[in-house]
Amino acid sequence: MVANIVPKTEYQNTFLEDRPLMDVRAPVEFQKGAFPHATSLPLMMDDERAKVGTCYKQHGQQAAIELGHQLVSGKVKQQRIEAWAEYIQQNPDAYFYCFRGGLRSQVTLQWLNEASVDVPYIEGGYKAMRQFLIEMIEQASKRPMLILSGSTGCGKTEFLSHRTEAIDLEGLANHRGSSFGRNITHQPTQINFENALAVKLLKHQAKDFPFLLLEDESHLIGRSSIPRNFYLAMQQAPIIVLEDSHEQRLQRLLNEYVIDMHAGFVDHLGLESGTAAFEDYLLTSIDKIKKRLGGKSHANIVKLIINALNAQQNQNTMSEHLAWINVLLTQYYDPMYEYQLSKKANRILLKGSKKSLSEWIVKKR
């Protein structure tokens, strides 16, 4: 059997090309962390893998191999080969990998060859590719960075979406970074967040931009943690500050926190359940910052939120939500932002509108 092996020197191209990847690890391994454009098509399911692992520890490799062939045989084996073959037919340029590029890759390759299906497997497997991506983040920590700051609701994410030299960390984390920042869908695992970031950095590097444009973030974006050295580099980088009017910021947050989130919950769960989930989202989010707000301010905002929800239900209007958003901005977000920005004053290069910042960036390129 002549194996068509994808060498480690091809890892970069594999990610740059968004090549389809067939992951034959067990589902529990895939759920913990995988790569963009990877599809889980396991050689063994979780319970089968656990039994083989126990057998290996107790009786050695050969006994474990024999048990594996017993567990995945006959109809079960045929179903898995057919699933692989169908995937390869739909993605003829795909590669496949197991954890280390070892025994599971060899078995998968043998079975595919017996079925006359030709697909390369990746040298070193998931473990080596993961290490490659970790090193990519470390390398990116040494590249020039430019940090975009600005008060809550000023449109930083919108600004970044129009800049090709930008990487949207909040988009990768599936979280908007604030106490009201969670989205309807779940955040990625930490490993998947890091893998997605590394691939973005790899593609950014390939375009030879003079700097990385990133939003000013806390170490944690929701539950996603920015890798330590990358975050430390962000804390040393120069800053540009996006400014917008208070009225525009209020409207933007009304759209993000209220209109878009309510519509999303309703689309996802239906009208009744979605509305209940939306109300819970607002009240849970404000409770997260109760200590920082103080009891009196927190109680006032909760009261305003409940009034707005009642108006939304009885009068079909969203505008009442502007009252609590305004209090949240003036009593919490803005003072906190001004304090944090004052500690970074020596790093600020420019403050201005979306237009002026865009023009300045173009000149720097």
GROMACS .gro file of C-alpha atoms in nm:
model
  365
    1MET     CA    1   0.000   0.000   0.000
    2VAL     CA    2   0.154   0.330  -0.112
    3ALA     CA    3   0.033   0.612   0.106
    4ASN     CA    4  -0.028   0.957  -0.039
    5ILE     CA    5   0.102   1.169   0.249
    6VAL     CA    6   0.056   1.543   0.294
    7PRO     CA    7   0.387   1.657   0.449
    8LYS     CA    8   0.417   1.915   0.726
    9THR     CA    9   0.554   2.163   0.474
   10GLU     CA   10   0.205   2.174   0.321
   11TYR     CA   11   0.024   2.276   0.640
   12GLN     CA   12   0.032   2.643   0.544
   13ASN     CA   13  -0.117   2.587   0.200
   14THR     CA   14  -0.377   2.352   0.346
   15PHE     CA   15  -0.514   2.632   0.563
   16LEU     CA   16  -0.465   2.910   0.310
   17GLU     CA   17  -0.664   2.715   0.052
   18ASP     CA   18  -0.946   2.629   0.297
   19ARG     CA   19  -0.898   2.271   0.190
   20PRO     CA   20  -1.178   2.036   0.304
   21LEU     CA   21  -1.060   1.812   0.587
   22MET     CA   22  -1.203   1.477   0.696
   23ASP     CA   23  -1.147   1.425   1.069
   24VAL     CA   24  -1.154   1.055   1.162
   25ARG     CA   25  -1.098   1.110   1.534
   26ALA     CA   26  -1.378   1.023   1.777
   27PRO     CA   27  -1.665   1.275   1.814
   28VAL     CA   28  -1.552   1.379   2.163
   29GLU     CA   29  -1.211   1.475   2.023
   30PHE     CA   30  -1.369   1.672   1.740
   31GLN     CA   31  -1.605   1.858   1.975
   32LYS     CA   32  -1.313   1.964   2.194
   33GLY     CA   33  -1.128   2.117   1.902
   34ALA     CA   34  -1.103   2.090   1.525
   35PHE     CA   35  -1.004   2.301   1.226
   36PRO     CA   36  -1.207   2.532   1.004
   37HIS     CA   37  -1.346   2.338   0.705
   38ALA     CA   38  -1.313   2.006   0.890
   39THR     CA   39  -1.595   1.749   0.899
   40SER     CA   40  -1.625   1.480   1.163
   41LEU     CA   41  -1.640   1.130   1.011
   42PRO     CA   42  -1.496   0.909   1.285
   43LEU     CA   43  -1.329   0.573   1.248
   44MET     CA   44  -1.454   0.486   1.597
   45MET     CA   45  -1.732   0.635   1.805
   46ASP     CA   46  -1.663   0.750   2.160
   47ASP     CA   47  -1.763   0.427   2.332
   48GLU     CA   48  -1.565   0.216   2.085
   49ARG     CA   49  -1.258   0.431   2.130
   50ALA     CA   50  -1.289   0.408   2.510
   51LYS     CA   51  -1.304   0.027   2.499
   52VAL     CA   52  -1.001   0.009   2.269
   53GLY     CA   53  -0.810   0.246   2.495
   54THR     CA   54  -0.882   0.037   2.801
   55CYS     CA   55  -0.779  -0.277   2.616
   56TYR     CA   56  -0.453  -0.113   2.508
   57LYS     CA   57  -0.364  -0.023   2.867
   58GLN     CA   58  -0.448  -0.369   2.998
   59HIS     CA   59  -0.337  -0.601   2.717
   60GLY     CA   60  -0.120  -0.402   2.476
   61GLN     CA   61  -0.137  -0.272   2.121
   62GLN     CA   62  -0.207  -0.593   1.930
   63ALA     CA   63  -0.503  -0.685   2.150
   64ALA     CA   64  -0.636  -0.329   2.111
   65ILE     CA   65  -0.606  -0.347   1.733
   66GLU     CA   66  -0.792  -0.678   1.725
   67LEU     CA   67  -1.069  -0.539   1.947
   68GLY     CA   68  -1.097  -0.233   1.726
   69HIS     CA   69  -1.150  -0.450   1.418
   70GLN     CA   70  -1.412  -0.650   1.606
   71LEU     CA   71  -1.603  -0.341   1.716
   72VAL     CA   72  -1.592  -0.178   1.373
   73SER     CA   73  -1.670  -0.465   1.138
   74GLY     CA   74  -1.938  -0.591   0.905
   75LYS     CA   75  -2.223  -0.345   0.848
   76VAL     CA   76  -2.077  -0.082   1.081
   77LYS     CA   77  -1.748  -0.084   0.893
   78GLN     CA   78  -1.925  -0.064   0.559
   79GLN     CA   79  -2.135   0.232   0.670
   80ARG     CA   80  -1.826   0.426   0.774
   81ILE     CA   81  -1.642   0.351   0.453
   82GLU     CA   82  -1.947   0.462   0.254
   83ALA     CA   83  -1.966   0.787   0.453
   84TRP     CA   84  -1.598   0.854   0.381
   85ALA     CA   85  -1.638   0.770   0.014
   86GLU     CA   86  -1.939   1.001  -0.018
   87TYR     CA   87  -1.748   1.286   0.146
   88ILE     CA   88  -1.448   1.236  -0.084
   89GLN     CA   89  -1.676   1.225  -0.386
   90GLN     CA   90  -1.828   1.558  -0.281
   91ASN     CA   91  -1.485   1.701  -0.186
   92PRO     CA   92  -1.233   1.543  -0.424
   93ASP     CA   93  -0.954   1.777  -0.307
   94ALA     CA   94  -0.993   1.680   0.060
   95TYR     CA   95  -0.731   1.547   0.299
   96PHE     CA   96  -0.795   1.342   0.610
   97TYR     CA   97  -0.631   1.317   0.949
   98CYS     CA   98  -0.649   1.136   1.282
   99PHE     CA   99  -0.485   1.253   1.605
  100ARG     CA  100  -0.118   1.182   1.535
  101GLY     CA  101  -0.121   1.052   1.178
  102GLY     CA  102  -0.063   0.701   1.310
  103LEU     CA  103  -0.266   0.384   1.345
  104ARG     CA  104  -0.610   0.531   1.283
  105SER     CA  105  -0.485   0.698   0.967
  106GLN     CA  106  -0.332   0.372   0.848
  107VAL     CA  107  -0.654   0.177   0.909
  108THR     CA  108  -0.865   0.445   0.739
  109LEU     CA  109  -0.626   0.455   0.444
  110GLN     CA  110  -0.629   0.077   0.410
  111TRP     CA  111  -1.007   0.057   0.413
  112LEU     CA  112  -1.040   0.341   0.162
  113ASN     CA  113  -0.784   0.178  -0.067
  114GLU     CA  114  -0.981  -0.146  -0.050
  115ALA     CA  115  -1.285   0.054  -0.159
  116SER     CA  116  -1.079   0.212  -0.443
  117VAL     CA  117  -1.104   0.558  -0.286
  118ASP     CA  118  -0.788   0.767  -0.306
  119VAL     CA  119  -0.737   1.042  -0.049
  120PRO     CA  120  -0.414   1.177   0.108
  121TYR     CA  121  -0.365   1.176   0.483
  122ILE     CA  122  -0.186   1.446   0.679
  123GLU     CA  123   0.152   1.373   0.829
  124GLY     CA  124   0.151   1.425   1.206
  125GLY     CA  125  -0.229   1.448   1.218
  126TYR     CA  126  -0.428   1.688   1.429
  127LYS     CA  127  -0.162   1.725   1.697
  128ALA     CA  128   0.109   1.851   1.461
  129MET     CA  129  -0.130   2.081   1.274
  130ARG     CA  130  -0.255   2.225   1.601
  131GLN     CA  131   0.104   2.296   1.707
  132PHE     CA  132   0.165   2.468   1.374
  133LEU     CA  133  -0.130   2.701   1.440
  134ILE     CA  134  -0.016   2.775   1.796
  135GLU     CA  135   0.323   2.876   1.659
  136MET     CA  136   0.150   3.098   1.402
  137ILE     CA  137  -0.018   3.295   1.683
  138GLU     CA  138   0.316   3.329   1.862
  139GLN     CA  139   0.478   3.460   1.544
  140ALA     CA  140   0.194   3.705   1.489
  141SER     CA  141   0.252   3.842   1.839
  142LYS     CA  142   0.576   3.991   1.706
  143ARG     CA  143   0.417   4.164   1.406
  144PRO     CA  144   0.318   4.534   1.404
  145MET     CA  145  -0.031   4.596   1.541
  146LEU     CA  146  -0.273   4.887   1.539
  147ILE     CA  147  -0.554   4.890   1.796
  148LEU     CA  148  -0.895   5.041   1.734
  149SER     CA  149  -1.058   5.183   2.046
  150GLY     CA  150  -1.378   5.376   2.097
  151SER     CA  151  -1.671   5.407   2.337
  152THR     CA  152  -1.942   5.142   2.348
  153GLY     CA  153  -2.175   5.164   2.051
  154CYS     CA  154  -1.949   5.380   1.832
  155GLY     CA  155  -1.938   5.118   1.556
  156LYS     CA  156  -1.595   4.959   1.595
  157THR     CA  157  -1.706   4.619   1.460
  158GLU     CA  158  -1.874   4.787   1.164
  159PHE     CA  159  -1.557   4.985   1.097
  160LEU     CA  160  -1.339   4.673   1.107
  161SER     CA  161  -1.572   4.489   0.869
  162HIS     CA  162  -1.477   4.736   0.595
  163ARG     CA  163  -1.101   4.714   0.654
  164THR     CA  164  -0.917   4.433   0.476
  165GLU     CA  165  -0.620   4.458   0.714
  166ALA     CA  166  -0.845   4.393   1.016
  167ILE     CA  167  -0.915   4.073   1.208
  168ASP     CA  168  -1.243   4.071   1.401
  169LEU     CA  169  -1.166   3.897   1.731
  170GLU     CA  170  -1.525   3.934   1.851
  171GLY     CA  171  -1.650   3.769   1.534
  172LEU     CA  172  -1.415   3.475   1.589
  173ALA     CA  173  -1.529   3.452   1.953
  174ASN     CA  174  -1.897   3.488   1.856
  175HIS     CA  175  -1.938   3.747   2.131
  176ARG     CA  176  -1.952   4.127   2.127
  177GLY     CA  177  -1.727   4.161   2.429
  178SER     CA  178  -1.960   4.348   2.668
  179SER     CA  179  -2.196   4.229   2.940
  180PHE     CA  180  -2.470   4.232   2.674
  181GLY     CA  181  -2.238   4.083   2.417
  182ARG     CA  182  -2.345   3.720   2.396
  183ASN     CA  183  -2.508   3.595   2.079
  184ILE     CA  184  -2.791   3.346   2.036
  185THR     CA  185  -2.557   3.074   1.914
  186HIS     CA  186  -2.286   2.935   2.142
  187GLN     CA  187  -1.929   3.052   2.152
  188PRO     CA  188  -1.663   2.821   2.008
  189THR     CA  189  -1.445   2.610   2.232
  190GLN     CA  190  -1.120   2.778   2.333
  191ILE     CA  191  -0.927   2.551   2.096
  192ASN     CA  192  -1.157   2.632   1.805
  193PHE     CA  193  -1.128   3.004   1.879
  194GLU     CA  194  -0.749   2.979   1.872
  195ASN     CA  195  -0.749   2.765   1.556
  196ALA     CA  196  -0.976   3.011   1.374
  197LEU     CA  197  -0.761   3.304   1.490
  198ALA     CA  198  -0.443   3.133   1.369
  199VAL     CA  199  -0.590   3.065   1.024
  200LYS     CA  200  -0.700   3.430   0.997
  201LEU     CA  201  -0.350   3.541   1.096
  202LEU     CA  202  -0.199   3.307   0.841
  203LYS     CA  203  -0.414   3.456   0.565
  204HIS     CA  204  -0.340   3.808   0.686
  205GLN     CA  205   0.032   3.740   0.671
  206ALA     CA  206   0.002   3.603   0.317
  207LYS     CA  207  -0.140   3.938   0.203
  208ASP     CA  208   0.162   4.123   0.341
  209PHE     CA  209  -0.028   4.400   0.520
  210PRO     CA  210   0.200   4.643   0.711
  211PHE     CA  211   0.010   4.589   1.038
  212LEU     CA  212  -0.269   4.396   1.208
  213LEU     CA  213  -0.576   4.607   1.281
  214LEU     CA  214  -0.755   4.479   1.592
  215GLU     CA  215  -1.026   4.604   1.824
  216ASP     CA  216  -0.923   4.698   2.178
  217GLU     CA  217  -1.038   4.400   2.382
  218SER     CA  218  -1.023   4.262   2.732
  219HIS     CA  219  -0.829   3.941   2.780
  220LEU     CA  220  -1.161   3.755   2.777
  221ILE     CA  221  -1.419   3.798   2.501
  222GLY     CA  222  -1.709   3.627   2.669
  223ARG     CA  223  -1.544   3.299   2.763
  224SER     CA  224  -1.290   3.307   2.478
  225SER     CA  225  -0.942   3.392   2.601
  226ILE     CA  226  -0.703   3.580   2.372
  227PRO     CA  227  -0.370   3.390   2.376
  228ARG     CA  228  -0.143   3.547   2.637
  229ASN     CA  229   0.151   3.671   2.428
  230PHE     CA  230  -0.081   3.795   2.154
  231TYR     CA  231  -0.284   3.988   2.412
  232LEU     CA  232   0.030   4.134   2.573
  233ALA     CA  233   0.143   4.256   2.230
  234MET     CA  234  -0.195   4.424   2.183
  235GLN     CA  235  -0.143   4.609   2.511
  236GLN     CA  236   0.176   4.767   2.377
  237ALA     CA  237   0.048   4.863   2.031
  238PRO     CA  238  -0.049   5.216   1.919
  239ILE     CA  239  -0.417   5.313   1.933
  240ILE     CA  240  -0.659   5.501   1.711
  241VAL     CA  241  -0.993   5.607   1.859
  242LEU     CA  242  -1.323   5.599   1.670
  243GLU     CA  243  -1.570   5.869   1.772
  244ASP     CA  244  -1.942   5.897   1.710
  245SER     CA  245  -2.233   6.101   1.849
  246HIS     CA  246  -2.423   5.990   2.157
  247GLU     CA  247  -2.744   5.967   1.952
  248GLN     CA  248  -2.585   5.739   1.693
  249ARG     CA  249  -2.443   5.519   1.965
  250LEU     CA  250  -2.783   5.489   2.134
  251GLN     CA  251  -2.947   5.385   1.809
  252ARG     CA  252  -2.673   5.137   1.730
  253LEU     CA  253  -2.709   4.970   2.070
  254LEU     CA  254  -3.087   4.966   2.038
  255ASN     CA  255  -3.039   4.772   1.715
  256GLU     CA  256  -2.777   4.536   1.858
  257TYR     CA  257  -2.915   4.469   2.205
  258VAL     CA  258  -3.285   4.487   2.136
  259ILE     CA  259  -3.408   4.475   1.778
  260ASP     CA  260  -3.156   4.226   1.638
  261MET     CA  261  -3.146   4.007   1.948
  262HIS     CA  262  -3.525   3.987   1.978
  263ALA     CA  263  -3.558   3.899   1.610
  264GLY     CA  264  -3.284   3.640   1.643
  265PHE     CA  265  -3.439   3.471   1.945
  266VAL     CA  266  -3.781   3.463   1.777
  267ASP     CA  267  -3.637   3.318   1.455
  268HIS     CA  268  -3.449   3.057   1.655
  269LEU     CA  269  -3.716   2.959   1.909
  270GLY     CA  270  -4.050   3.089   1.785
  271LEU     CA  271  -4.245   3.393   1.907
  272GLU     CA  272  -4.339   3.292   2.260
  273SER     CA  273  -4.022   3.107   2.361
  274GLY     CA  274  -3.804   3.354   2.173
  275THR     CA  275  -3.958   3.654   2.348
  276ALA     CA  276  -3.911   3.487   2.687
  277ALA     CA  277  -3.547   3.407   2.604
  278PHE     CA  278  -3.492   3.766   2.490
  279GLU     CA  279  -3.629   3.904   2.818
  280ASP     CA  280  -3.407   3.665   3.011
  281TYR     CA  281  -3.106   3.778   2.804
  282LEU     CA  282  -3.161   4.143   2.899
  283LEU     CA  283  -3.215   4.080   3.270
  284THR     CA  284  -2.933   3.826   3.299
  285SER     CA  285  -2.695   4.063   3.121
  286ILE     CA  286  -2.766   4.353   3.354
  287ASP     CA  287  -2.733   4.123   3.657
  288LYS     CA  288  -2.377   4.037   3.549
  289ILE     CA  289  -2.264   4.392   3.626
  290LYS     CA  290  -2.479   4.450   3.938
  291LYS     CA  291  -2.178   4.488   4.168
  292ARG     CA  292  -2.009   4.738   3.940
  293LEU     CA  293  -2.327   4.939   3.893
  294GLY     CA  294  -2.419   4.942   4.259
  295GLY     CA  295  -2.751   4.825   4.397
  296LYS     CA  296  -2.943   5.150   4.343
  297SER     CA  297  -2.832   5.202   3.982
  298HIS     CA  298  -2.887   4.835   3.901
  299ALA     CA  299  -3.241   4.845   4.041
  300ASN     CA  300  -3.317   5.158   3.839
  301ILE     CA  301  -3.199   5.002   3.512
  302VAL     CA  302  -3.391   4.680   3.582
  303LYS     CA  303  -3.704   4.888   3.634
  304LEU     CA  304  -3.645   5.069   3.304
  305ILE     CA  305  -3.588   4.739   3.122
  306ILE     CA  306  -3.914   4.596   3.258
  307ASN     CA  307  -4.102   4.912   3.157
  308ALA     CA  308  -3.954   4.886   2.808
  309LEU     CA  309  -4.048   4.519   2.780
  310ASN     CA  310  -4.405   4.601   2.884
  311ALA     CA  311  -4.421   4.880   2.626
  312GLN     CA  312  -4.282   4.644   2.365
  313GLN     CA  313  -4.552   4.387   2.444
  314ASN     CA  314  -4.848   4.622   2.488
  315GLN     CA  315  -4.769   4.903   2.246
  316ASN     CA  316  -4.545   4.716   2.000
  317THR     CA  317  -4.271   4.977   2.035
  318MET     CA  318  -3.899   4.929   2.089
  319SER     CA  319  -3.818   5.296   2.152
  320GLU     CA  320  -3.874   5.271   2.529
  321HIS     CA  321  -3.556   5.063   2.548
  322LEU     CA  322  -3.356   5.378   2.472
  323ALA     CA  323  -3.414   5.495   2.830
  324TRP     CA  324  -3.223   5.214   3.001
  325ILE     CA  325  -2.958   5.203   2.728
  326ASN     CA  326  -2.893   5.573   2.785
  327VAL     CA  327  -2.853   5.523   3.161
  328LEU     CA  328  -2.624   5.224   3.100
  329LEU     CA  329  -2.405   5.432   2.871
  330THR     CA  330  -2.382   5.742   3.087
  331GLN     CA  331  -2.351   5.571   3.427
  332TYR     CA  332  -2.148   5.263   3.341
  333TYR     CA  333  -1.995   5.220   2.995
  334ASP     CA  334  -1.873   5.575   2.932
  335PRO     CA  335  -1.707   5.635   3.272
  336MET     CA  336  -1.538   5.296   3.252
  337TYR     CA  337  -1.422   5.363   2.896
  338GLU     CA  338  -1.282   5.707   2.980
  339TYR     CA  339  -1.093   5.566   3.277
  340GLN     CA  340  -0.942   5.282   3.076
  341LEU     CA  341  -0.851   5.509   2.785
  342SER     CA  342  -0.681   5.757   3.018
  343LYS     CA  343  -0.437   5.483   3.119
  344LYS     CA  344  -0.344   5.436   2.751
  345ALA     CA  345  -0.315   5.804   2.659
  346ASN     CA  346   0.053   5.777   2.561
  347ARG     CA  347  -0.033   5.517   2.296
  348ILE     CA  348  -0.306   5.718   2.118
  349LEU     CA  349  -0.211   5.832   1.768
  350LEU     CA  350  -0.540   5.974   1.645
  351LYS     CA  351  -0.904   6.034   1.735
  352GLY     CA  352  -1.171   6.091   1.476
  353SER     CA  353  -1.469   5.985   1.271
  354LYS     CA  354  -1.499   5.673   1.060
  355LYS     CA  355  -1.406   5.875   0.752
  356SER     CA  356  -1.099   6.041   0.901
  357LEU     CA  357  -0.966   5.717   1.050
  358SER     CA  358  -1.017   5.534   0.720
  359GLU     CA  359  -0.827   5.801   0.530
  360TRP     CA  360  -0.543   5.791   0.782
  361ILE     CA  361  -0.514   5.412   0.757
  362VAL     CA  362  -0.503   5.424   0.377
  363LYS     CA  363  -0.208   5.665   0.395
  364LYS     CA  364  -0.028   5.436   0.640
  365ARG     CA  365  -0.061   5.142   0.401
   0.00000   0.00000   0.00000
